[in-house]
Amino acid sequence: MAKRVVPLPSKGEILKFVELSAAKVGKREIARAFHITGDQRIELKRLLAEMAEEGLIGGDRRRSVQAAGQLPAVAVLEVVDVDVDGELTARPAMWDPDRPVPRIVVAPGRHAGPAPGPTDRILCRLERVEPEAEDAPASYVARVIRTLSTDLDRVLGVIELDGSEARLKPTDKRAKYDYVLASEDLGGAQPGELVLAEVLKSRAFGPKRARVRERLGRVDSARAISLIAIHGHGIPTAFPTAALEEAAAAQPVLLGDRVDLRAIPLITIDPSDARDHDDAVFAEADGEGWHVIVAIADVAHYVRPGSALDQAARDRGNSAYFPDRVVPMLPHELSSTLCSLLPGEDRACLALHLWLDAHGTKLRHRFERALMRSAANLSYERAQSALDGNPDEEAAALLEPVLKPLHGAWSALMRARAERSPLDIDAPEKVIVLGEDGTVVDVRPRARLDTHRIVEEMMIAANVAAAESLEATHQPCMYRVHDTPSRERVESVREFLATLDLKLARGSRLQPAQFNRILERAAGTPHARVVHEVILRAQAQAAYSPENIGHFGLNLARYAHFTSPIRRYADLLVHRALIRGLKLGEGGLSPHEDEGFAETAQHISNTERRAMAAERESTDRYLAAFMADRLGAIFSGRITGVARFGLFVALDESGADGLIPISHLGDEYFTHVEHAHALVGERTGTTYRLGDAVRVRLEEATPLTGGLRFSLFEGGAYDQTSQKMRDTRKKGVAPRRAPSRGGRSRRR
C-alpha cells in the first residue's frame, strides 16, 4: 500500500498554531503537529523561511518561531523605564528593529533576587493583552521569574581620552582591560566622568566596546567614592514612587491597645553620628537580680506584608553604610522619623521585658506592643563618661536611675557570658573622618567602651528571647546561624598552630572555648596577632536561615535578629512572626511569607554580603585617596595575607592595606608554605609570615580602584622553623623566585 502523503499546512494554519501555542515552537513542533515526515520536512523548512522573509513569523538563534510582532509565553526582557507610579515597562531583549515594539508592563510581585530596574534583564512569563485599537502594537503583562545576572553586561568606569579615542577605565581593580567607546556611545559624557556602561558585543580579538548608560558625575569629586561602590554592586538608591507615597502617608501611632511605657526613662545609646535610633534600653534592680526592658521600633506597624514599602525593603534587604552617606532600607519618613526613637517623641515599639538573676541567667521574659517616649539619646562616649564620673548635665540626671542600673544588669550578663564562653575575637575597627568637602581628614581606631558592650549584650539577650518565643509559639523563625568551622579549615589551623608549638586538641565536637584557650596561650607572645588572624579566618560566614543550626561564634543554641528592623529585613520578619504568634495585633506574618522563607533567607544573606563588599571597597578607596599624597613615606604595619605572588600588609596607623609584590622581597627563591602562612627564602631562610611586623614604603596609591602598592623597607627574619616548613611543604607548591627590583610590579 502506498504511503499516504499529508499535504503541507498553509501559512495561515502555521501562523494560527504558533499564536495559540503556550510553549516555545520550533520546526520540530510544527512538523509533529501537522504529521509532516521524510522529505516533506525540507519543504516545511523552505515554507518557514519564506514566511520569515515575508515578516509573518520571527525567531531566534535556537530556531524557535513565533508570530511576527508577538512574543512566546516565556521570554527575556530588558527593563526600559520606571514611571511615576513605580510601574516598570520593558521590551524584548531580542527584537526586529523594523517592527513596532510591543508594550510590556511588568506586574508587581515577589521573585528571586533584587527588584529589577532600568537596563536590567529579566526572565518573564508573558500574558498577551488585546490592544484597545486594531492598529495598536501588541501589549503584554510580564510576571518576573527571575532577574538575570548583569555582572558581565555592565561596567562602572571613568572616561579617558587616548589620543582621539575615548576609553572607559573600569573602577574594578580586577578588570583586565579598558573599553573603547564610539562617539555615538558616549551619551555626552566627558573625560573624567564616572559612568555606568553597557558592554557591547565585540569580536573575540580586538578592543572591547561599551556604551554609556548612566552618567554619575566627576570621578575626582568626593561623593564619587561611595557612588562607585554603590553602583558597582547594584545597590538600589531610589525608592519606587508607590513606596514613597506609603511612607509619606504614615502617621504617628496613638496609644490604643498598646501598653503605655512613656513614664519609663528608656534611653537610646548610639554612635555620635548615628542616622537612626531603633533600640532603647532600661534596667532596674529586681530583688537580687534585674529587670531589663529592650524596646525596638515597631516597623511592622508601618510596613505591611505585600505593600510597596515591603517590596522595596525586601529588595534592599538591609541598609548600607558608607563614610559619607547611608543607603537606607526604608524611606526617610520612616527610618529617620516615625520609626526612629527620638527623645521626647511618642513612638510605637515592640518591647521585651527580661528578668535576670544575679548571675545573668534569664528567669523569664515577655513581649508586648507598646508606646514609649525616649528620655534621651546619648552617644557611647557621653554615656561612658557619665559612668566614669564625668557626666554632662543631661547624662547626670540619668546616671542613678538609668545608667548605673544598666551597668549592673550588664555585669550580670557578663557573668553568664563567661559561663557560656563564646568565641573571644575582637577585630579592631577604623573610623574614617571626613571634612566638610568630603575628603578624608583623619583615620582613627574606633574605641571599644563598656557602653558598647552594655548595649551589645542586651541586644544578644533580646535576640535569643525572640527565637525562643517563636519556637514556643510554633512560628517560622528567620534564624541568624553561624556554622561550626569545616573539618578542612580546622585541620589547617591545627597544622599552623603546630609550627608554633601550640596544640588544638582533637575532640568529638569543636567548641569556641577550645579556640579561646589557644588565644589565651598566645596572648603576650610575638605570635598573638597571627594566631588571632588564623582562627578568625577559619570561621564560617554567618547567614540567615529558616533552619536552625545554632550560632557557633556566640555559642548559642538558637539566635535570631530582632533589634534592628529599620535596617535589616530579617528583623522585620521576626517582628511579624512574634506579632502573629503572640497575637499582638495587626501586621503579623502572612501565609505567603511562610512559603517563601527559604528563598527570602538566601536573598537577604546575599544582600548583606553585597552591602558588606560595597562598604569594604568604599573604605579601601577612601584610604587610597587619603594616602595618595604620601608616596615615598615609610609606615609600620603587619602582614595580613601571604600569597605566592607577594605579601598583603595592613598599616598600623590607618588600617589601609596593600600589596608588596614578590619582586620587592630580595633576589632569591621563595617557597610559599601554605599551611604555615609564610614565604620562606630558599637560600637565606628569611621568612615572612602572617602577623609579622614590617616597615614598608608606599610606592603607589590608586584611589579609583582602592589599590595600594608597597615595597619592603624593613622586616622578615631568619626563622628557626623555616627548614622544617620547607621540608613539610605541600606537594605541588613550587618555589618562586623574586625578580630583581627592576622587575615589573603587580598590583593587588
XYZ file of C-alpha atoms in Angstrom:
748
model
C 0.000 0.000 0.000
C 1.353 3.423 -0.955
C 2.249 5.650 1.985
C -0.284 8.409 2.482
C 1.197 11.858 1.839
C -0.064 14.560 4.181
C -0.311 17.956 2.487
C 1.748 20.814 3.919
C -0.217 23.207 6.113
C -0.982 26.639 4.755
C 0.804 29.718 6.014
C -2.373 30.721 7.813
C -2.602 27.353 9.580
C 1.028 27.572 10.723
C 0.523 31.139 11.947
C -2.614 30.116 13.873
C -0.761 27.185 15.506
C 2.133 29.442 16.579
C -0.209 32.078 18.015
C -2.220 29.560 20.068
C 0.746 27.583 21.390
C 1.554 28.169 25.085
C 5.042 26.680 24.739
C 8.049 27.588 22.587
C 7.537 26.451 18.991
C 10.187 25.292 16.535
C 10.244 23.389 13.245
C 10.091 20.073 15.099
C 6.900 21.044 16.964
C 5.235 22.250 13.745
C 6.181 19.022 11.910
C 4.803 16.894 14.730
C 1.558 18.902 14.932
C 0.872 18.542 11.183
C 2.234 14.968 10.815
C 4.998 16.027 8.434
C 7.716 13.408 7.891
C 10.519 12.476 5.497
C 11.284 14.706 2.557
C 8.373 16.978 3.428
C 10.492 18.386 6.293
C 12.677 20.044 3.651
C 9.585 21.645 2.146
C 8.466 22.783 5.605
C 11.853 24.416 6.199
C 11.547 26.251 2.885
C 7.994 27.388 3.773
C 9.074 28.716 7.196
C 11.972 30.602 5.604
C 9.534 32.160 3.140
C 7.194 33.193 5.988
C 10.119 34.781 7.821
C 11.114 36.764 4.710
C 7.520 37.959 4.389
C 7.588 39.055 8.046
C 4.854 36.657 9.122
C 6.974 34.985 11.768
C 10.052 35.839 13.803
C 12.629 33.635 15.505
C 15.867 33.392 17.417
C 19.183 31.591 17.253
C 17.661 28.474 18.881
C 15.330 28.085 15.887
C 12.108 28.731 17.757
C 9.483 30.795 15.962
C 6.569 32.974 16.916
C 4.124 35.140 15.097
C 5.793 38.321 13.889
C 5.179 41.130 16.335
C 4.300 38.627 19.048
C 6.204 37.030 21.891
C 6.432 33.491 23.291
C 4.986 32.506 26.659
C 8.382 32.929 28.343
C 10.953 35.486 27.182
C 13.969 37.516 28.216
C 13.123 41.229 28.549
C 15.084 44.400 29.220
C 13.578 46.931 31.636
C 13.477 50.313 29.922
C 11.669 52.647 32.328
C 10.074 53.183 35.721
C 7.131 55.595 35.599
C 5.982 57.993 38.323
C 3.842 55.260 39.889
C 6.777 52.877 40.130
C 5.465 50.739 37.260
C 8.142 49.016 35.185
C 7.953 48.813 31.403
C 10.135 46.520 29.331
C 10.989 45.457 25.793
C 12.158 42.140 24.336
C 15.910 41.619 24.667
C 15.930 40.477 21.010
C 13.610 42.249 18.575
C 13.424 43.186 14.910
C 14.221 46.935 14.853
C 11.950 47.420 11.824
C 8.842 46.335 13.730
C 6.808 48.204 16.376
C 7.944 47.286 19.856
C 5.132 45.694 21.890
C 4.166 47.415 25.127
C 5.125 45.254 28.112
C 4.165 46.140 31.668
C 5.975 44.253 34.425
C 3.462 43.171 37.047
C 4.444 43.738 40.698
C 5.112 40.633 42.726
C 7.715 38.609 44.515
C 10.570 36.904 42.735
C 14.072 35.743 43.469
C 16.713 38.450 43.650
C 16.552 42.242 43.886
C 13.828 44.243 42.185
C 14.728 44.894 38.549
C 15.478 48.421 37.396
C 16.263 50.185 34.110
C 18.675 48.206 31.876
C 18.177 45.008 33.937
C 17.419 41.841 32.015
C 14.597 39.691 33.388
C 13.184 36.282 32.542
C 9.403 36.628 32.459
C 6.216 34.725 31.854
C 4.124 36.737 29.373
C 0.372 37.129 29.012
C -0.995 38.845 25.892
C -3.483 41.692 26.383
C -5.703 42.659 23.484
C -4.969 46.255 22.333
C -7.734 48.822 22.504
C -7.252 49.802 18.830
C -6.839 47.396 15.913
C -3.700 49.104 14.618
C -2.073 49.419 18.068
C 1.026 47.311 18.852
C 0.547 44.149 20.882
C 0.543 44.554 24.683
C 1.691 42.138 27.366
C 1.762 41.754 31.123
C 5.044 40.229 32.286
C 5.480 38.338 35.539
C 9.095 38.101 36.642
C 10.519 34.619 37.060
C 13.955 35.946 37.987
C 16.301 38.839 37.384
C 19.159 37.663 35.223
C 22.750 38.372 36.184
C 24.094 41.523 34.578
C 27.586 41.392 36.029
C 29.058 40.646 32.619
C 26.848 43.143 30.804
C 27.783 46.297 32.718
C 30.918 48.042 33.780
C 31.487 51.034 36.041
C 34.381 53.211 34.998
C 35.891 56.580 34.135
C 36.011 58.186 30.705
C 39.555 58.845 29.480
C 40.994 60.093 26.187
C 43.703 58.102 24.424
C 44.605 60.465 21.602
C 41.331 60.990 19.785
C 39.837 57.730 21.082
C 37.535 57.631 24.108
C 38.166 54.814 26.537
C 36.461 53.539 29.652
C 38.786 52.615 32.517
C 36.953 50.227 34.912
C 36.921 51.010 38.621
C 37.207 47.314 39.488
C 40.844 46.549 40.300
C 40.312 43.025 38.896
C 39.384 44.302 35.415
C 41.770 43.025 32.756
C 41.254 45.659 30.068
C 39.772 49.024 29.143
C 36.814 49.530 26.803
C 36.597 51.607 23.632
C 33.608 53.933 23.195
C 32.436 55.241 19.840
C 31.428 58.903 19.801
C 27.754 57.974 19.466
C 28.049 55.719 22.532
C 29.400 58.398 24.898
C 25.979 59.835 25.725
C 27.519 63.265 26.254
C 29.996 62.034 28.894
C 33.278 63.939 29.136
C 36.783 62.821 30.177
C 36.991 62.426 33.944
C 33.329 61.470 34.357
C 32.238 58.379 36.232
C 29.746 56.373 34.154
C 27.825 53.125 34.168
C 28.263 51.492 30.759
C 26.789 48.553 28.890
C 29.255 46.070 27.428
C 28.595 45.608 23.717
C 29.206 42.542 21.619
C 32.613 42.614 20.016
C 34.958 40.316 18.157
C 36.910 37.699 20.055
C 40.112 39.517 19.111
C 40.304 43.292 19.189
C 39.213 46.050 21.554
C 36.230 45.544 23.852
C 33.410 48.035 23.273
C 30.902 49.687 25.602
C 28.079 52.244 25.574
C 27.372 54.789 28.349
C 24.036 54.138 30.053
C 24.253 56.468 33.074
C 26.452 59.469 33.980
C 27.336 59.700 37.688
C 29.414 62.893 37.939
C 33.112 63.730 38.157
C 35.316 60.923 39.439
C 37.501 63.372 41.364
C 34.552 64.630 43.418
C 34.410 63.348 46.997
C 30.924 61.895 46.531
C 32.137 59.635 43.720
C 33.971 57.278 46.090
C 30.901 55.722 47.681
C 28.933 56.009 44.420
C 31.470 53.740 42.732
C 30.829 51.065 45.343
C 27.050 51.561 45.384
C 26.599 51.347 41.626
C 29.310 48.750 41.194
C 27.397 46.346 43.439
C 23.944 47.217 42.154
C 22.616 48.603 45.447
C 19.251 50.338 44.780
C 19.344 54.060 45.501
C 15.846 55.221 44.503
C 12.577 54.060 46.070
C 9.570 53.303 43.841
C 7.025 56.102 43.858
C 4.389 53.867 45.455
C 6.712 53.118 48.391
C 7.477 56.812 48.876
C 3.775 57.624 48.844
C 3.064 54.985 51.504
C 5.857 56.361 53.693
C 4.637 59.955 53.262
C 1.110 58.929 54.275
C 2.235 57.246 57.519
C 1.065 58.825 60.757
C 2.242 58.664 64.392
C 0.719 55.852 66.432
C -1.790 56.546 69.215
C -1.873 54.538 72.450
C -4.991 52.476 71.690
C -4.498 48.884 72.919
C -0.757 49.331 73.409
C 0.965 49.185 76.785
C 1.954 52.672 77.932
C 5.702 52.807 78.649
C 6.040 56.583 78.307
C 6.708 57.118 82.011
C 9.697 54.736 81.979
C 13.005 56.525 81.159
C 14.083 54.341 78.256
C 17.155 55.782 76.507
C 18.923 55.171 73.213
C 22.718 54.794 73.182
C 24.232 55.066 69.710
C 27.303 56.264 67.810
C 27.546 60.068 67.774
C 26.905 60.100 64.009
C 24.007 57.604 64.030
C 21.365 58.297 61.373
C 18.613 56.265 63.057
C 17.740 55.119 66.577
C 15.767 51.886 66.596
C 16.587 50.393 70.024
C 16.140 51.773 73.549
C 17.098 50.208 76.882
C 16.233 50.487 80.561
C 17.155 48.480 83.678
C 16.207 48.425 87.344
C 17.074 46.237 90.293
C 14.592 43.421 90.934
C 15.374 41.780 94.249
C 18.819 40.246 93.863
C 18.502 40.324 90.070
C 17.486 42.709 87.343
C 14.526 43.750 85.213
C 15.635 44.893 81.763
C 13.488 46.428 79.014
C 14.627 46.420 75.395
C 12.260 48.487 73.222
C 12.556 48.251 69.426
C 10.854 50.469 66.839
C 7.598 48.883 65.647
C 8.414 48.912 61.943
C 5.854 46.148 61.307
C 3.060 48.603 62.113
C 4.033 50.721 59.093
C 5.474 48.157 56.664
C 2.794 45.564 55.971
C 3.313 42.326 54.027
C 2.820 42.739 50.283
C 2.871 46.535 50.333
C 5.084 48.659 48.112
C 7.167 49.552 51.179
C 7.565 45.876 51.999
C 8.682 45.002 48.465
C 11.217 47.845 48.455
C 12.581 46.823 51.871
C 12.882 43.186 50.832
C 14.656 44.099 47.599
C 17.284 46.070 49.534
C 17.460 43.523 52.331
C 19.324 45.902 54.612
C 20.719 49.408 54.860
C 24.252 50.026 53.586
C 26.546 52.424 55.458
C 29.361 54.472 53.936
C 31.607 57.192 55.408
C 29.634 59.944 53.666
C 26.114 58.515 53.384
C 23.703 55.735 54.164
C 21.576 53.885 51.617
C 18.590 53.089 53.872
C 16.311 50.062 53.711
C 13.308 52.321 54.347
C 12.464 55.857 53.170
C 13.496 58.827 55.317
C 9.962 59.420 56.638
C 10.198 56.081 58.468
C 13.896 55.379 59.036
C 14.749 58.823 60.402
C 11.370 59.970 61.722
C 8.388 57.767 62.641
C 10.455 54.624 63.304
C 13.343 56.458 64.949
C 13.073 56.590 68.751
C 13.685 60.314 69.063
C 13.841 61.915 72.536
C 10.572 63.386 73.745
C 8.509 61.871 70.895
C 5.829 59.196 71.277
C 6.911 56.161 69.287
C 5.386 52.744 68.623
C 7.603 49.895 69.785
C 7.760 46.171 70.331
C 9.097 45.855 73.877
C 10.793 42.926 75.575
C 10.866 42.569 79.363
C 13.708 40.389 80.678
C 14.073 39.202 84.265
C 17.588 38.081 85.188
C 19.067 36.614 88.331
C 22.272 37.952 89.884
C 24.349 35.670 87.652
C 22.746 36.906 84.431
C 20.634 33.791 83.861
C 17.275 34.615 82.291
C 14.369 33.725 84.591
C 11.543 34.699 82.230
C 10.634 37.182 79.514
C 7.602 38.838 77.941
C 6.973 40.678 74.667
C 4.364 43.427 74.294
C 3.348 46.093 71.825
C 3.763 49.462 73.457
C 4.060 53.220 73.149
C 7.279 54.746 74.514
C 8.911 58.145 74.806
C 12.714 58.186 74.843
C 14.165 60.135 77.768
C 17.427 60.879 75.937
C 19.733 59.913 73.125
C 23.295 59.524 74.395
C 26.389 58.708 72.409
C 28.518 55.818 73.622
C 31.184 58.324 74.651
C 28.799 60.508 76.686
C 27.305 57.502 78.458
C 30.774 56.126 79.240
C 31.976 59.484 80.519
C 28.995 59.585 82.877
C 29.735 56.094 84.209
C 33.375 57.135 84.663
C 32.307 60.016 86.889
C 32.285 62.886 84.387
C 28.659 63.304 83.270
C 27.350 66.266 81.338
C 24.139 67.900 82.564
C 21.744 65.633 80.647
C 23.631 62.422 81.470
C 23.936 63.381 85.154
C 20.151 63.256 85.533
C 20.141 59.726 84.097
C 23.155 58.345 85.958
C 21.447 56.902 89.050
C 18.007 55.962 87.625
C 19.192 54.507 84.296
C 22.922 54.287 83.528
C 24.135 52.624 86.740
C 21.338 50.004 86.687
C 22.169 49.293 83.034
C 25.800 48.749 84.048
C 24.703 46.459 86.888
C 22.485 44.332 84.628
C 25.312 44.148 82.095
C 27.735 42.930 84.758
C 25.316 40.091 85.480
C 25.022 39.263 81.779
C 28.820 39.198 81.507
C 28.945 36.524 84.221
C 26.550 34.419 82.158
C 28.633 35.126 79.062
C 31.784 33.906 80.797
C 29.986 30.653 81.644
C 28.857 30.278 78.029
C 32.358 31.079 76.687
C 31.572 32.435 73.197
C 34.396 32.912 70.724
C 36.509 35.761 72.090
C 37.674 37.525 68.925
C 37.502 41.311 68.800
C 38.507 42.658 65.389
C 39.750 46.275 65.567
C 37.779 48.791 63.505
C 38.894 52.080 61.955
C 36.800 55.239 61.697
C 37.178 57.419 58.590
C 36.667 61.092 59.444
C 35.580 63.329 56.563
C 35.942 67.076 56.264
C 33.223 69.438 55.051
C 34.377 68.945 51.450
C 34.005 65.151 51.763
C 37.733 64.374 51.785
C 39.399 62.230 54.449
C 40.974 64.316 57.227
C 41.737 61.527 59.686
C 41.610 57.774 60.216
C 41.483 56.573 63.798
C 40.654 53.369 65.696
C 37.115 53.014 66.957
C 37.142 52.844 70.740
C 35.652 49.784 72.453
C 33.917 51.056 75.577
C 31.892 49.356 78.273
C 28.840 51.182 76.920
C 29.297 49.414 73.577
C 29.303 46.100 75.406
C 26.292 47.037 77.564
C 24.115 47.596 74.508
C 25.606 44.620 72.659
C 24.879 42.110 75.452
C 21.328 43.360 75.910
C 20.680 43.058 72.189
C 22.046 39.485 72.207
C 19.745 38.588 75.121
C 16.780 40.080 73.245
C 17.620 38.177 70.073
C 17.751 34.877 71.979
C 14.396 35.605 73.645
C 12.820 36.313 70.250
C 13.985 32.966 68.856
C 12.738 31.145 71.963
C 9.283 32.765 71.744
C 8.927 31.899 68.065
C 9.777 28.276 68.752
C 7.371 28.192 71.705
C 4.516 29.560 69.560
C 5.384 27.303 66.581
C 6.067 30.221 64.272
C 8.642 30.263 61.465
C 11.842 31.949 62.588
C 14.442 33.713 60.468
C 17.419 32.440 62.437
C 20.822 34.060 62.373
C 23.038 30.999 62.004
C 26.783 30.550 62.243
C 28.065 27.090 61.384
C 30.927 25.247 63.027
C 34.194 25.665 61.060
C 34.649 22.984 58.425
C 36.881 20.000 59.150
C 39.316 21.151 56.464
C 39.672 24.624 57.991
C 40.126 23.265 61.487
C 42.822 20.882 60.273
C 44.565 23.786 58.528
C 44.523 25.770 61.796
C 45.833 22.737 63.671
C 48.752 22.339 61.228
C 49.653 26.010 61.536
C 49.491 26.038 65.331
C 51.833 23.036 65.402
C 54.551 25.207 63.822
C 54.245 27.488 66.890
C 54.193 24.588 69.371
C 50.531 25.268 70.111
C 48.161 22.315 70.178
C 44.479 22.430 69.241
C 43.012 19.376 70.932
C 41.030 16.925 68.871
C 37.559 16.139 70.111
C 34.205 14.812 69.028
C 32.669 18.299 68.966
C 34.548 21.546 68.498
C 33.667 24.303 70.985
C 34.528 28.033 70.917
C 36.251 27.572 74.288
C 38.944 25.474 72.580
C 39.846 28.418 70.357
C 39.707 30.763 73.351
C 42.269 28.664 75.227
C 44.634 28.904 72.234
C 44.158 32.684 72.124
C 44.923 32.922 75.848
C 48.131 30.894 75.443
C 49.245 33.068 72.523
C 48.428 36.360 74.284
C 51.521 38.404 75.041
C 53.715 36.424 72.634
C 55.046 37.625 69.252
C 52.578 35.226 67.637
C 49.420 36.637 69.260
C 48.303 38.634 66.199
C 48.829 35.843 63.684
C 47.053 33.264 65.859
C 44.109 35.653 66.158
C 44.034 36.123 62.354
C 44.235 32.400 61.558
C 41.429 31.488 63.961
C 39.264 34.329 62.656
C 39.731 33.223 59.046
C 38.797 29.651 59.896
C 35.279 30.680 60.907
C 32.250 30.102 58.704
C 30.249 33.062 57.435
C 27.087 33.913 59.351
C 23.853 33.840 57.359
C 20.061 33.820 57.629
C 18.111 30.578 57.518
C 14.672 29.218 58.487
C 16.505 26.048 59.597
C 18.293 26.326 62.935
C 21.869 25.070 63.230
C 22.780 27.346 66.145
C 25.357 30.123 66.368
C 28.871 28.761 66.879
C 30.592 32.097 67.485
C 28.170 33.163 70.234
C 27.851 29.556 71.464
C 24.074 29.794 71.411
C 21.621 27.035 70.517
C 19.154 29.481 68.955
C 19.549 33.061 67.816
C 17.554 35.496 65.653
C 17.922 39.156 64.716
C 15.172 41.169 66.407
C 16.725 44.504 67.350
C 17.152 46.470 64.070
C 14.050 46.289 61.841
C 14.784 49.770 60.433
C 17.909 48.481 58.741
C 17.516 44.680 58.430
C 14.652 42.874 56.711
C 15.356 39.738 58.772
C 14.417 41.627 61.950
C 11.175 42.827 60.383
C 10.221 39.205 59.624
C 10.994 38.227 63.220
C 8.750 41.073 64.455
C 5.916 39.931 62.191
C 6.240 36.338 63.358
C 6.158 37.453 67.020
C 3.095 39.620 66.376
C 1.253 36.686 64.809
C 2.426 34.064 67.291
C 1.770 36.162 70.411
C -1.446 37.664 68.994
C -0.222 41.250 69.336
C -2.482 42.803 66.703
C -2.170 43.672 63.029
C 0.880 43.485 60.807
C 1.795 39.875 61.558
C 3.454 37.411 59.215
C 1.359 36.459 56.174
C 0.919 32.867 54.909
C 2.644 33.893 51.675
C 5.756 34.850 53.629
C 5.792 31.454 55.355
C 6.044 29.733 51.990
C 8.943 31.868 50.793
C 11.084 31.862 53.958
C 13.913 29.772 52.484
C 14.090 31.913 49.354
C 13.967 35.130 51.399
C 16.741 33.854 53.686
C 19.038 33.288 50.716
C 18.127 36.674 49.254
C 18.799 38.712 52.389
C 22.018 36.792 53.059
C 23.104 37.837 49.574
C 22.100 41.482 50.036
C 24.000 41.576 53.329
C 27.153 40.314 51.603
C 26.587 42.782 48.777
C 26.428 45.689 51.236
C 29.496 44.465 53.137
C 31.509 44.195 49.929
C 30.445 47.685 48.829
C 31.243 49.171 52.256
C 34.657 47.494 52.278
C 35.501 48.700 48.763
C 34.397 52.232 49.621
C 36.677 52.215 52.668
C 39.587 50.988 50.524
C 39.086 53.854 48.072
C 38.816 56.482 50.814
C 42.026 55.180 52.362
C 43.819 55.163 48.999
C 42.730 58.785 48.442
C 43.975 59.647 51.940
C 47.375 58.058 51.180
C 47.791 59.387 47.636
C 49.856 62.429 48.643
C 52.200 60.408 50.874
C 54.102 58.470 48.232
C 57.582 57.516 49.411
C 56.670 57.694 53.093
C 57.640 54.868 55.465
C 54.950 53.139 57.544
C 54.818 50.372 60.107
C 52.364 47.563 59.561
C 51.662 43.856 59.810
C 51.420 41.091 57.233
C 47.731 40.201 56.848
C 47.999 37.827 53.900
C 50.612 35.606 52.282
C 50.341 34.540 48.654
C 52.680 33.057 46.065
C 52.983 36.450 44.379
C 53.647 38.587 47.464
C 52.549 39.835 50.853
C 49.478 41.815 51.882
C 50.206 44.383 54.575
C 47.869 46.489 56.762
C 49.297 49.740 58.118
C 49.167 50.291 61.883
C 48.361 53.983 61.542
C 45.352 53.880 59.229
C 44.431 50.256 58.669
C 44.953 50.765 54.910
C 46.170 47.595 53.248
C 48.093 46.904 50.076
C 50.485 44.508 48.383
C 54.245 44.019 48.483
C 54.919 42.184 45.214
C 57.357 39.301 45.456
C 59.705 41.350 43.258
C 60.382 43.544 46.304
C 61.482 40.770 48.670
C 65.064 40.286 47.574
C 66.915 38.386 44.877
C 66.329 34.776 45.884
C 63.842 31.943 45.584
C 60.845 31.950 47.935
C 58.708 28.978 48.844
C 55.048 29.585 49.694
C 54.373 27.314 52.675
C 50.604 27.412 52.623
C 49.784 25.691 55.925
C 52.265 27.968 57.754
C 51.016 31.151 56.001
C 54.605 32.045 55.151
C 57.081 32.805 52.381
C 60.480 31.263 53.117
C 63.696 32.176 51.348
C 65.398 29.078 49.906
C 68.952 30.465 50.272
C 68.884 32.588 53.435
C 65.891 31.157 55.300
C 64.421 34.658 55.597
C 60.781 34.183 56.486
C 57.768 36.425 56.064
C 54.799 35.120 57.997
C 51.201 36.162 58.569
C 51.111 38.582 61.514
C 54.776 39.655 61.281
C 55.591 43.305 61.895
C 57.179 45.080 58.911
C 58.055 48.576 57.743
C 57.087 49.472 54.202
C 57.473 52.310 51.721
C 54.378 53.475 49.843
C 55.117 53.202 46.122
C 51.681 53.688 44.553
C 48.154 54.697 45.608
C 45.219 54.452 43.196
C 42.001 55.953 44.619
C 39.968 54.833 41.597
C 40.437 51.153 42.456
C 41.417 51.461 46.117
C 44.748 49.760 45.438
C 47.989 50.411 47.329
C 51.437 49.048 46.448
C 54.315 48.910 48.908
C 57.961 47.944 48.863
C 59.614 46.321 51.872
C 61.717 48.747 53.883
C 62.421 46.548 56.886
C 61.142 43.212 58.141
C 61.422 39.487 57.896
C 63.881 37.398 59.878
C 65.692 34.111 59.838
C 63.185 31.681 61.301
C 64.389 28.605 63.213
C 61.397 26.709 61.838
C 62.000 27.693 58.216
C 63.799 24.441 57.349
C 61.004 22.452 58.960
C 58.442 24.400 56.947
C 60.352 23.844 53.708
C 60.605 20.137 54.428
C 56.879 19.805 55.167
C 55.514 21.994 52.388
C 52.621 20.567 50.473
C 53.173 18.792 47.196
C 52.687 20.836 44.084
C 53.783 24.139 45.674
C 56.718 25.271 43.595
C 59.288 27.791 44.821
C 59.007 31.289 43.465
C 61.997 33.397 42.545
C 61.816 37.073 43.368
C 62.848 39.059 40.262
C 65.333 41.869 40.571
C 63.928 45.134 41.924
C 63.778 46.460 38.406
C 61.212 43.772 37.570
C 57.621 44.563 36.747
C 55.423 45.006 39.800
C 51.992 43.558 40.206
C 49.074 45.402 41.726
C 46.826 43.940 44.249
